mmCIF file of C-alpha atoms in Angstrom:
data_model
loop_
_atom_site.group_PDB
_atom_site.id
_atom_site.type_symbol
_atom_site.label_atom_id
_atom_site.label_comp_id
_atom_site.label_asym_id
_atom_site.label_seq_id
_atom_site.Cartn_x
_atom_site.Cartn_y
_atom_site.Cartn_z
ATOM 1 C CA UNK A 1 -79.781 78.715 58.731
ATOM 2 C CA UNK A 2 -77.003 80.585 56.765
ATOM 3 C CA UNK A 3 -76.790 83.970 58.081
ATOM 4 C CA UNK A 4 -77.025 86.727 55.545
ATOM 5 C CA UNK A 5 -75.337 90.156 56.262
ATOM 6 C CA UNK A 6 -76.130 93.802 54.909
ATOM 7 C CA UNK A 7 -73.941 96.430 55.328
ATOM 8 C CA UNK A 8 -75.739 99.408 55.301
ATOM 9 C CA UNK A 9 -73.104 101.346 53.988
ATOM 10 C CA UNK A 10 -72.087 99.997 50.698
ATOM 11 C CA UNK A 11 -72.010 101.500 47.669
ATOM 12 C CA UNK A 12 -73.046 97.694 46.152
ATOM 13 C CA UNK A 13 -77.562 98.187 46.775
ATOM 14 C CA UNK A 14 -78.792 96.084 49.993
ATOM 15 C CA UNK A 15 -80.698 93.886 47.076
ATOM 16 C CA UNK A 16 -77.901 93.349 45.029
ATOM 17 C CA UNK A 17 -75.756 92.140 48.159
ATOM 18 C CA UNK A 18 -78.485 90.058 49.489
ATOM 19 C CA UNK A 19 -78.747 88.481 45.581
ATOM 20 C CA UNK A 20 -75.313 87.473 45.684
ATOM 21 C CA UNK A 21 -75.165 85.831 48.561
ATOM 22 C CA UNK A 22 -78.101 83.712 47.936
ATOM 23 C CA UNK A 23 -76.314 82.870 44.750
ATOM 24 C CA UNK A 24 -73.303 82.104 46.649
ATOM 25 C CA UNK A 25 -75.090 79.813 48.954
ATOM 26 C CA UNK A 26 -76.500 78.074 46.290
ATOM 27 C CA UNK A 27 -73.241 77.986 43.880
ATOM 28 C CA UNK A 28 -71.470 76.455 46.882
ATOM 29 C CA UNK A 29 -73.980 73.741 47.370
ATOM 30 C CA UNK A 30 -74.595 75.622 51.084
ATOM 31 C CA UNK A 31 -78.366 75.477 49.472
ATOM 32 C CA UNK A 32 -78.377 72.024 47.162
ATOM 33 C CA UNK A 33 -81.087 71.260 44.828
ATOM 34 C CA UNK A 34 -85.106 71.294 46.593
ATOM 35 C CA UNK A 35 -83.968 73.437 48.962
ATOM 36 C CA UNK A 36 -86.460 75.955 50.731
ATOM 37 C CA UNK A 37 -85.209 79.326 50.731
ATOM 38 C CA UNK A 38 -86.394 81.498 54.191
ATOM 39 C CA UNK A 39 -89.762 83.117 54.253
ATOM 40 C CA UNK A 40 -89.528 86.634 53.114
ATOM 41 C CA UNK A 41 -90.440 87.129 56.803
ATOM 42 C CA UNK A 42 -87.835 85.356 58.320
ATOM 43 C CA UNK A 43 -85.150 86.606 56.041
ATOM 44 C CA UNK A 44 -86.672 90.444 57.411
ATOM 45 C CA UNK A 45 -86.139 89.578 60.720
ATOM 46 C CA UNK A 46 -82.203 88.415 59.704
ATOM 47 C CA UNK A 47 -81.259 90.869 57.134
ATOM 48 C CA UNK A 48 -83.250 94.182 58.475
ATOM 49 C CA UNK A 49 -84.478 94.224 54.746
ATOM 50 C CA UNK A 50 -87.874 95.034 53.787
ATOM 51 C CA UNK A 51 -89.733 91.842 52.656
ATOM 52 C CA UNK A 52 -90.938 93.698 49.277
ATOM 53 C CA UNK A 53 -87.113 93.871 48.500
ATOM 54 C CA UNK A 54 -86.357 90.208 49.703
ATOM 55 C CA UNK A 55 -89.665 89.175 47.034
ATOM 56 C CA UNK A 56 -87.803 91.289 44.416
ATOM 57 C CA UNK A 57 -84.494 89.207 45.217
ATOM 58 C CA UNK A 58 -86.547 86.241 44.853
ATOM 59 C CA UNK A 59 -87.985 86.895 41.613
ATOM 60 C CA UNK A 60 -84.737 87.765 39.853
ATOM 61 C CA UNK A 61 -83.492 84.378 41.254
ATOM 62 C CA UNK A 62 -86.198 82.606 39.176
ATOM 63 C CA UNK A 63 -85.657 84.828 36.604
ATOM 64 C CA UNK A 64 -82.394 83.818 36.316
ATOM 65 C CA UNK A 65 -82.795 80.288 36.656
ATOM 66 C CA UNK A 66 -81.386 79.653 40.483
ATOM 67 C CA UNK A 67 -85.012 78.764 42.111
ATOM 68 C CA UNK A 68 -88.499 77.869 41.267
ATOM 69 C CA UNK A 69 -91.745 79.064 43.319
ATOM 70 C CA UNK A 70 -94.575 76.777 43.509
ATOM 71 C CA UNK A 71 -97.493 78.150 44.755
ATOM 72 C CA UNK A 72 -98.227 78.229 47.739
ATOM 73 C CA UNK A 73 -95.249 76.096 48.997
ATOM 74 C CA UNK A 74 -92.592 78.214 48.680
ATOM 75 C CA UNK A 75 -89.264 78.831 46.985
ATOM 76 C CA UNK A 76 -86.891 76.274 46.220
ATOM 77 C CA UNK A 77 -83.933 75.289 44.773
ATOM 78 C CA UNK A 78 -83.618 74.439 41.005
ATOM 79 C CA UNK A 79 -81.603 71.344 40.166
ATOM 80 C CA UNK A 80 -78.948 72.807 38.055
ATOM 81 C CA UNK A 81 -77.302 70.512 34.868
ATOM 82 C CA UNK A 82 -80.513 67.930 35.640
ATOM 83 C CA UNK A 83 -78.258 66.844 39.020
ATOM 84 C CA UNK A 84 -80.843 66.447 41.402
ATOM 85 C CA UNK A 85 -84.155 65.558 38.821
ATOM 86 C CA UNK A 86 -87.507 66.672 39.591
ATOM 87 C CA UNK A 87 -88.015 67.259 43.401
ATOM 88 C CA UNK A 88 -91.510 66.934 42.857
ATOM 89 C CA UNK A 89 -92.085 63.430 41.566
ATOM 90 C CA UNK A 90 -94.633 63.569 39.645
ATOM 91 C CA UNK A 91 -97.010 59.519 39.667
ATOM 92 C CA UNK A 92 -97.355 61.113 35.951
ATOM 93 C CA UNK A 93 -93.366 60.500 35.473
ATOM 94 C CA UNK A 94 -93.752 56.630 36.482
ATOM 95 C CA UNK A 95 -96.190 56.385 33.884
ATOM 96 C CA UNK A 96 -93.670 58.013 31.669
ATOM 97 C CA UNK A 97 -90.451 57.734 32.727
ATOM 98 C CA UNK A 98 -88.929 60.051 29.402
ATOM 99 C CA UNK A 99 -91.198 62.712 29.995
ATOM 100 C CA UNK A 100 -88.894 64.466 32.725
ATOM 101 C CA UNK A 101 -86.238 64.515 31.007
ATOM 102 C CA UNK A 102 -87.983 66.079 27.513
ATOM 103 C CA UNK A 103 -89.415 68.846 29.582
ATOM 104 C CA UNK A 104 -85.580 69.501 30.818
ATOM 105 C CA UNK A 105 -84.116 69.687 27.368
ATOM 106 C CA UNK A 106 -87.371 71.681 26.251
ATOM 107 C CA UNK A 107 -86.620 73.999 29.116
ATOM 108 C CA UNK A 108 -82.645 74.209 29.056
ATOM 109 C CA UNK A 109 -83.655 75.086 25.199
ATOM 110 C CA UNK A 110 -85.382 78.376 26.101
ATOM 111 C CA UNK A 111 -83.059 79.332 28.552
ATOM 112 C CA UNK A 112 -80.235 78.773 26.232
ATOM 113 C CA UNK A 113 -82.695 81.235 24.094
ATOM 114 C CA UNK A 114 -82.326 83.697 26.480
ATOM 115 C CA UNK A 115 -85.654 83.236 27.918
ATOM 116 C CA UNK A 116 -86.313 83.563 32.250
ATOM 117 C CA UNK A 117 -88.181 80.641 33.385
ATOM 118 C CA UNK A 118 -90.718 82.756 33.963
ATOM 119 C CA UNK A 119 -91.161 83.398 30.403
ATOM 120 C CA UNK A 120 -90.420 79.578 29.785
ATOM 121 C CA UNK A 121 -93.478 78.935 32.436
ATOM 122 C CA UNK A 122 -95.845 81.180 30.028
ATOM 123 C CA UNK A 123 -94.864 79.882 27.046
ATOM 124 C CA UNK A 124 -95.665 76.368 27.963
ATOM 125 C CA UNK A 125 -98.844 77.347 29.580
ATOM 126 C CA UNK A 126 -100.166 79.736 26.525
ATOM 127 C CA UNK A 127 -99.445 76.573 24.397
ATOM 128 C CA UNK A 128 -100.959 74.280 26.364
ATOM 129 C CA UNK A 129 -103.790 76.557 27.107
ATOM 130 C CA UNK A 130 -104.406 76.643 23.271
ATOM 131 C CA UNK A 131 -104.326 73.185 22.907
ATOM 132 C CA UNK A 132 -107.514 72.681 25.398
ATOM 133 C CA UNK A 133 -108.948 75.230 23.828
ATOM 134 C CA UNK A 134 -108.908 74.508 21.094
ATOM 135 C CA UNK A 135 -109.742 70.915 21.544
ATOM 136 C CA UNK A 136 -112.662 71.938 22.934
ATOM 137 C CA UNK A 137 -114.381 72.108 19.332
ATOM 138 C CA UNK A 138 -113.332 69.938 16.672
ATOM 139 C CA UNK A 139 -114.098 70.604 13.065
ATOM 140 C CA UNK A 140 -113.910 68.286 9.803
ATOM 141 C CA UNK A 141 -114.159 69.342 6.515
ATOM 142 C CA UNK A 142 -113.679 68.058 3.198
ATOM 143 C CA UNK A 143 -114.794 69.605 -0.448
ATOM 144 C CA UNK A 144 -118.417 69.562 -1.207
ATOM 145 C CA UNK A 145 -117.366 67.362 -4.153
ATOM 146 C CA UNK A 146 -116.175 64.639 -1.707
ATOM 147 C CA UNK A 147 -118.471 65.436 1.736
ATOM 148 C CA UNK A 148 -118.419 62.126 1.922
ATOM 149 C CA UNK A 149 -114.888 61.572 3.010
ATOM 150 C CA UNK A 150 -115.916 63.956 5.780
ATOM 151 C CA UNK A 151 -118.800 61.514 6.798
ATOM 152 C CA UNK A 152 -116.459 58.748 7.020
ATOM 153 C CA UNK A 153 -114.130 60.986 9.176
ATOM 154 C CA UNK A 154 -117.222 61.839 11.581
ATOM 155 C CA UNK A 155 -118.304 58.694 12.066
ATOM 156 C CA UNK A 156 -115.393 56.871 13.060
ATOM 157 C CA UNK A 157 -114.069 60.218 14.972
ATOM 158 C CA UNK A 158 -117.582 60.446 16.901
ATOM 159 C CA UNK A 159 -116.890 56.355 17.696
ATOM 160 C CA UNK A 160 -113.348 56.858 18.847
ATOM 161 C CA UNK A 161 -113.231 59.845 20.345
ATOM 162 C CA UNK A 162 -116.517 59.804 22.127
ATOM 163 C CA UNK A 163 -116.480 63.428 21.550
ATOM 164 C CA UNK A 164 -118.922 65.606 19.353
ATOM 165 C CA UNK A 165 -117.314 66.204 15.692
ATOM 166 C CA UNK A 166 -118.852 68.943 13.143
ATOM 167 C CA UNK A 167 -118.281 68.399 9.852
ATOM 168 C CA UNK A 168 -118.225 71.759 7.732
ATOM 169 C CA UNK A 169 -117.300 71.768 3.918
ATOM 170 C CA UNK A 170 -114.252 73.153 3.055
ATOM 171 C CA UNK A 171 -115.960 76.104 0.872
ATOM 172 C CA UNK A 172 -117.206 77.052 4.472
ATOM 173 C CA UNK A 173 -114.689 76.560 6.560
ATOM 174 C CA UNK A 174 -113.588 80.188 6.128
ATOM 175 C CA UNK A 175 -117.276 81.573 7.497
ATOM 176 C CA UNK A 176 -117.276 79.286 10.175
ATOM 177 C CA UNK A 177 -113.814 80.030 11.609
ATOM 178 C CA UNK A 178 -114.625 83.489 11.528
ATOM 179 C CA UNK A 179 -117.696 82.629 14.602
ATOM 180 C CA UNK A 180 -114.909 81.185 16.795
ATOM 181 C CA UNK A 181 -112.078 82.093 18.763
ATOM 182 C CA UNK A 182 -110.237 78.718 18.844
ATOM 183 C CA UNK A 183 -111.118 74.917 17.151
ATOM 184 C CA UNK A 184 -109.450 72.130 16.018
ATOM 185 C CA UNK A 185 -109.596 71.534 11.962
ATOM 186 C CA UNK A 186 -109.323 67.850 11.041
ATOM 187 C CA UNK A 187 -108.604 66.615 7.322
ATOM 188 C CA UNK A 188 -107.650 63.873 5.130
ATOM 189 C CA UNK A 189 -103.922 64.447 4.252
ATOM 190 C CA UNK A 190 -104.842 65.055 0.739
ATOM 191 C CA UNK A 191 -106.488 68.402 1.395
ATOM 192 C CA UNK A 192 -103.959 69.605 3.893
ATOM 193 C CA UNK A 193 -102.607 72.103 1.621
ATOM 194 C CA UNK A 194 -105.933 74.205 1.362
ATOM 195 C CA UNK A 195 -107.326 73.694 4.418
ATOM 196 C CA UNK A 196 -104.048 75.471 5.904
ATOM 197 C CA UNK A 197 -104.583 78.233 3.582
ATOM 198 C CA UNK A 198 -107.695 78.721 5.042
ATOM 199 C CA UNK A 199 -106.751 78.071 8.490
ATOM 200 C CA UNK A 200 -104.068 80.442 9.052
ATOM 201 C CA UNK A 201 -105.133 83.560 9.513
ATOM 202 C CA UNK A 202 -107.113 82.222 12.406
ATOM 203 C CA UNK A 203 -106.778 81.161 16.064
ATOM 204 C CA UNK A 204 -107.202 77.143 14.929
ATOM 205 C CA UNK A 205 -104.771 74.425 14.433
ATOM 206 C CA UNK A 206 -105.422 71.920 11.607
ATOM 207 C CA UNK A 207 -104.565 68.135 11.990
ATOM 208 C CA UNK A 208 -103.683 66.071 8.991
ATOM 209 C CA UNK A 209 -105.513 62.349 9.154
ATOM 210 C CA UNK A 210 -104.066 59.435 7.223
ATOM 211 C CA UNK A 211 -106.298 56.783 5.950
ATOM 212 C CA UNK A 212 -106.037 53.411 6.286
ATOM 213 C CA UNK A 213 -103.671 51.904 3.525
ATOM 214 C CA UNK A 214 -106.066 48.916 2.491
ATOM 215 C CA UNK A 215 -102.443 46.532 2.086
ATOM 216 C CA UNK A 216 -104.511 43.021 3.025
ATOM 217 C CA UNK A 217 -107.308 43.935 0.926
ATOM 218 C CA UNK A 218 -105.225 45.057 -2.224
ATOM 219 C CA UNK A 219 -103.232 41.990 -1.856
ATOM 220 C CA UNK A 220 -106.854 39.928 -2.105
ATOM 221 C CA UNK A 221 -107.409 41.957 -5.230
ATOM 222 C CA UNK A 222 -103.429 40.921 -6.667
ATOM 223 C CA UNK A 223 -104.846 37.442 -6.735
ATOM 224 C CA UNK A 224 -108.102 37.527 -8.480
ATOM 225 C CA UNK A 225 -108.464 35.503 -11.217
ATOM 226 C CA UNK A 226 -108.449 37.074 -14.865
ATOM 227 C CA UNK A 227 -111.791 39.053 -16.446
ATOM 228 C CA UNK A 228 -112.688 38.738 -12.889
ATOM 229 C CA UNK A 229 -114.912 41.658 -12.174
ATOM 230 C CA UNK A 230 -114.473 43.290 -8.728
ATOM 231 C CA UNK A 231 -117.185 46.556 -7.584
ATOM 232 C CA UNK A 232 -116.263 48.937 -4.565
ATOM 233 C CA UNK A 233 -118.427 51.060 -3.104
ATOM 234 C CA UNK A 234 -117.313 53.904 -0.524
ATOM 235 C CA UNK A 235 -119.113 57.250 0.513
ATOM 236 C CA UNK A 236 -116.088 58.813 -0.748
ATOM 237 C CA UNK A 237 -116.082 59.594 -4.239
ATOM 238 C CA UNK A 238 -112.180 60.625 -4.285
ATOM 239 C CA UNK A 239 -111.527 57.548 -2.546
ATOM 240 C CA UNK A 240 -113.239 55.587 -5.542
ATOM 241 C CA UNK A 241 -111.367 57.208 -8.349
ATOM 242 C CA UNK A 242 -107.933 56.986 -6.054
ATOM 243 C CA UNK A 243 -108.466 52.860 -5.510
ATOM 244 C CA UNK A 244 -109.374 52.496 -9.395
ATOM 245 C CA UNK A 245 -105.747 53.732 -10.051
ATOM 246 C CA UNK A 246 -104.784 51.860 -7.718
ATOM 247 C CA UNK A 247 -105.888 48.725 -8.785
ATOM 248 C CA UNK A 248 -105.373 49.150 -12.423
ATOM 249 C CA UNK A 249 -101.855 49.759 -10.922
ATOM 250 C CA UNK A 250 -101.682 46.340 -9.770
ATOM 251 C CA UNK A 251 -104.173 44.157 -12.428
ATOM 252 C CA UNK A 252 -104.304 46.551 -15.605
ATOM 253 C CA UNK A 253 -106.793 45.355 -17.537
ATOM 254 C CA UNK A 254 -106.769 42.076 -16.567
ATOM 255 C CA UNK A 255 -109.930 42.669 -14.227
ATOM 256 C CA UNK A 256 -112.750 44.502 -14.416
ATOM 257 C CA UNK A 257 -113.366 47.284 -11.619
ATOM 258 C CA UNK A 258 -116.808 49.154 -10.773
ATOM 259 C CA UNK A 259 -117.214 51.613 -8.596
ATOM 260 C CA UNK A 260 -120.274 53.555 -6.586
ATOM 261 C CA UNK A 261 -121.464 54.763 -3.919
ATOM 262 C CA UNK A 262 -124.170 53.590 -1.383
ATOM 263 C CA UNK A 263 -126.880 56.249 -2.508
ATOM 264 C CA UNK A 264 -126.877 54.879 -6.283
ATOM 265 C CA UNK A 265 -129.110 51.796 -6.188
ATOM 266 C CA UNK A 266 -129.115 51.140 -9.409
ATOM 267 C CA UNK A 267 -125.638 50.924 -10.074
ATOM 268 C CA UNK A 268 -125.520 48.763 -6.850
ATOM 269 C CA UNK A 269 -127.832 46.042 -8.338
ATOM 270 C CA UNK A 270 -125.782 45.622 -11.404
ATOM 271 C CA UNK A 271 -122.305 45.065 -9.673
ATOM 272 C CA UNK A 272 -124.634 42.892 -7.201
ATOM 273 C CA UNK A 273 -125.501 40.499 -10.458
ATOM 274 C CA UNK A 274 -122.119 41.159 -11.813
ATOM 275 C CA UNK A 275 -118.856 41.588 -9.387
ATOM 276 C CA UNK A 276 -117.453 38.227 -7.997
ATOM 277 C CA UNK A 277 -115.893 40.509 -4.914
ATOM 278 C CA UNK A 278 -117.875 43.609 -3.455
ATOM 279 C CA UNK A 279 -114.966 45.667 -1.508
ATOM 280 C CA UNK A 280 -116.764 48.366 1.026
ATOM 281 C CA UNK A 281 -114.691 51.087 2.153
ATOM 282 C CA UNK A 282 -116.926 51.685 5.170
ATOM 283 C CA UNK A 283 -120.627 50.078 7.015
ATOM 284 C CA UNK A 284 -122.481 52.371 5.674
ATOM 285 C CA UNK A 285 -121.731 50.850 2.060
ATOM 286 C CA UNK A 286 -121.745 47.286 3.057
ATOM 287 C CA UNK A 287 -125.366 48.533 4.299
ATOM 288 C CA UNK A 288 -126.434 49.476 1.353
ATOM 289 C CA UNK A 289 -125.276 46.651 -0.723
ATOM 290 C CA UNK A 290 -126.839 43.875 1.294
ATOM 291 C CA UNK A 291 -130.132 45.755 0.901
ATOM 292 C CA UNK A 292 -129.125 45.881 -3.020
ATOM 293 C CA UNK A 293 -128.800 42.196 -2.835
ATOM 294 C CA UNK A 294 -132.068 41.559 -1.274
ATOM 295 C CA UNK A 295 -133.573 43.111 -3.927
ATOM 296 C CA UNK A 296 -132.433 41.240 -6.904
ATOM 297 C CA UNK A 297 -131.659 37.758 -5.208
ATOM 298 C CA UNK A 298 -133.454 36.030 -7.810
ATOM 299 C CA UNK A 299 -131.364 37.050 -10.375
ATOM 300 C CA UNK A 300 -128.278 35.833 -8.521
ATOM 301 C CA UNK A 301 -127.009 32.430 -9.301
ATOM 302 C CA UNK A 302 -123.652 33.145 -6.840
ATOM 303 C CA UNK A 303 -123.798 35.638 -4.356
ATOM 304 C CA UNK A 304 -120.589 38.144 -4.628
ATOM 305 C CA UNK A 305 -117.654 37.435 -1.688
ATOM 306 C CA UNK A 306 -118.749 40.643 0.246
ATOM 307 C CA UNK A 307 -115.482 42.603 1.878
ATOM 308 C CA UNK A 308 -115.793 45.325 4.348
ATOM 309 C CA UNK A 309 -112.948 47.630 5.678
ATOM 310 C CA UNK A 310 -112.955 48.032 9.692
ATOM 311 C CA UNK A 311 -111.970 51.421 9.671
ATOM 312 C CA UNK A 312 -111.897 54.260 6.919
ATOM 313 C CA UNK A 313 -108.717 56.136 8.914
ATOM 314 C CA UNK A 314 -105.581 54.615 10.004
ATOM 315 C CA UNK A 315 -105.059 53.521 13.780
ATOM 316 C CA UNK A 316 -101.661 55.321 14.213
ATOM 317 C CA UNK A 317 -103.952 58.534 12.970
ATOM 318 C CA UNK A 318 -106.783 58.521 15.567
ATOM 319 C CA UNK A 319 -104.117 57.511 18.392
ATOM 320 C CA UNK A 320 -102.090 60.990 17.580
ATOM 321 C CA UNK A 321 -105.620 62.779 17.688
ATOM 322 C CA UNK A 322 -106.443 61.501 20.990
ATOM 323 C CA UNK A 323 -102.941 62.806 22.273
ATOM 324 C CA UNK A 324 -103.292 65.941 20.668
ATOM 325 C CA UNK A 325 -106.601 66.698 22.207
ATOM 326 C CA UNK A 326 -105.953 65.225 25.399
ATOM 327 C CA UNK A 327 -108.238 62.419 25.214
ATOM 328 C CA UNK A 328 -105.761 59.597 26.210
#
């Protein structure tokens, strides 16, 4: 063990001499990277110094970047300029193999900042702290005028996540942040803008969803034949009008488009007896039109091709919310 030496009567503080010959030690490489500094004890017995004052050396070390505590271990060594990696490794870091190396940068970043790694230590922890918090309750909302968007959300969210999802309309969302102390606001990308509003004066975060972009289906659509007449049906009203531009994007007038949603049965029947394709944005919707078309399969001389989406949000969407809320 490197032998440490006080002189009692320097003008230079007994803390400030044993400081910089730690540093020393490890500048020189005496103490590489993983090493484990002395006991406070043992450096006592050595130095004559009072452990309190050899724990206050050690904390300005971390604070300064040289070493790294882990509790109850002990003090070691920090790799400095990512030479030595991660003394620790991780079976996390074989899993991913980049994720070292981002928590480096992320770190060197803060220091750079001016933070200690103390500080660096807290922040990380407050923010991941707030994550699991506030993935502990998840909220969707949507406008009254399109709940249903927010049912489709739930429903596929509940399925996915295997989690418990509350859906809250976005006229309430205000009141019901105001009963919590942390949540997790989910959305369709389209009301983003408000629901932030809303959200930021309060301990949530809010998480955009993107829904699926329907390519095969519209592509089915490009190739109808002329005056044919296509219905879709979705439990999402904005949804409706936003595939009827869509489509008379693509067709013009050269087809005929109705649209509804499940709970209007009599608009169902006609497009039943009517619409050569029936394109369901969800299985609630196919649901209801196969009932419609029980009901008036008399008057049906050819059934409609019946198309149903498999899922009303997009896959790359529900992946990034199981990330962000730890689920996988």
């Amino acid at each position: 063990m490197i032998q440490f030496r006080i002189q009692p009567d320097s003008e230079i503080p007994a803390s400030t001499q044993l400081f910089n010959q730690i540093q020393f030690a490890i500048a020189s490489g005496q103490y590489p990277p993983a090493y484990k500094l002395p006991s406070t004890r043992a450096l006592a017995m050595q130095t004559g110094l009072h452990r309190n004052t050899i724990s206050k050396v050690y904390r300005q070390l971390e604070e300064e970047g040289f070493v790294e505590s882990l509790a109850g271990s002990g003090i070691y060594v920090r790799a400095q300029g990512h030479e030595g990696g991660s003394k620790l490794q991780s079976p996390i870091l074989k899993q991913y193999p980049q994720a070292y190396k981002v928590v480096q940068q992320a770190v060197d970043e803060l220091l750079s900042q001016g933070c200690s790694l103390n500080q660096a230590r807290e922040i990380f922890l407050a923010e991941i702290d707030w994550r699991l918090r506030c993935s502990a309750r998840v909220l969707v909302t949507a406008p009254k005028q399109d709940i249903g968007a927010g049912e489709l959300m739930v429903h596929e969210l509940e399925e996915a996540l295997k989690i418990p999802v509350q859906l809250v309309a976005m006229e309430q969302l205000a009141a019901v942040l105001d009963q919590t102390s942390s949540a997790t606001v989910v959305t369709h990308r389209y009301f983003i803008g408000e629901v932030e509003a809303l959200a930021a004066p309060k301990a949530v975060r809010v998480i955009p969803l993107d829904i699926q972009d329907y390519a095969k289906e519209y592509n089915q659509f490009k190739n109808l034949p002329k005056d044919s007449c296509l219905a879709i049906v979705s439990l999402s009203p904005g949804w409706l009008r936003a595939a009827e531009v869509i489509i008379h994007g693509l067709r013009g007038d050269e087809i005929l488009v109705m649209t509804s949603q499940p709970k209007d049965s009599h608009k169902l029947q006609a497009m039943v007896r009517r619409a050569q394709v029936i394109f369901c944005t969800d299985k609630p919707s196919l649901t209801a039109v196969q009932e419609a078309m029980q009901v008036v399969h008399e008057d049906i001389i050819r059934p409609p091709k019946l198309i149903c989406g498999e899922n009303f949000i997009g896959s790359n969407s529900i992946n990034l919310l199981k990330r962000e809320l730890g689920l996988g």
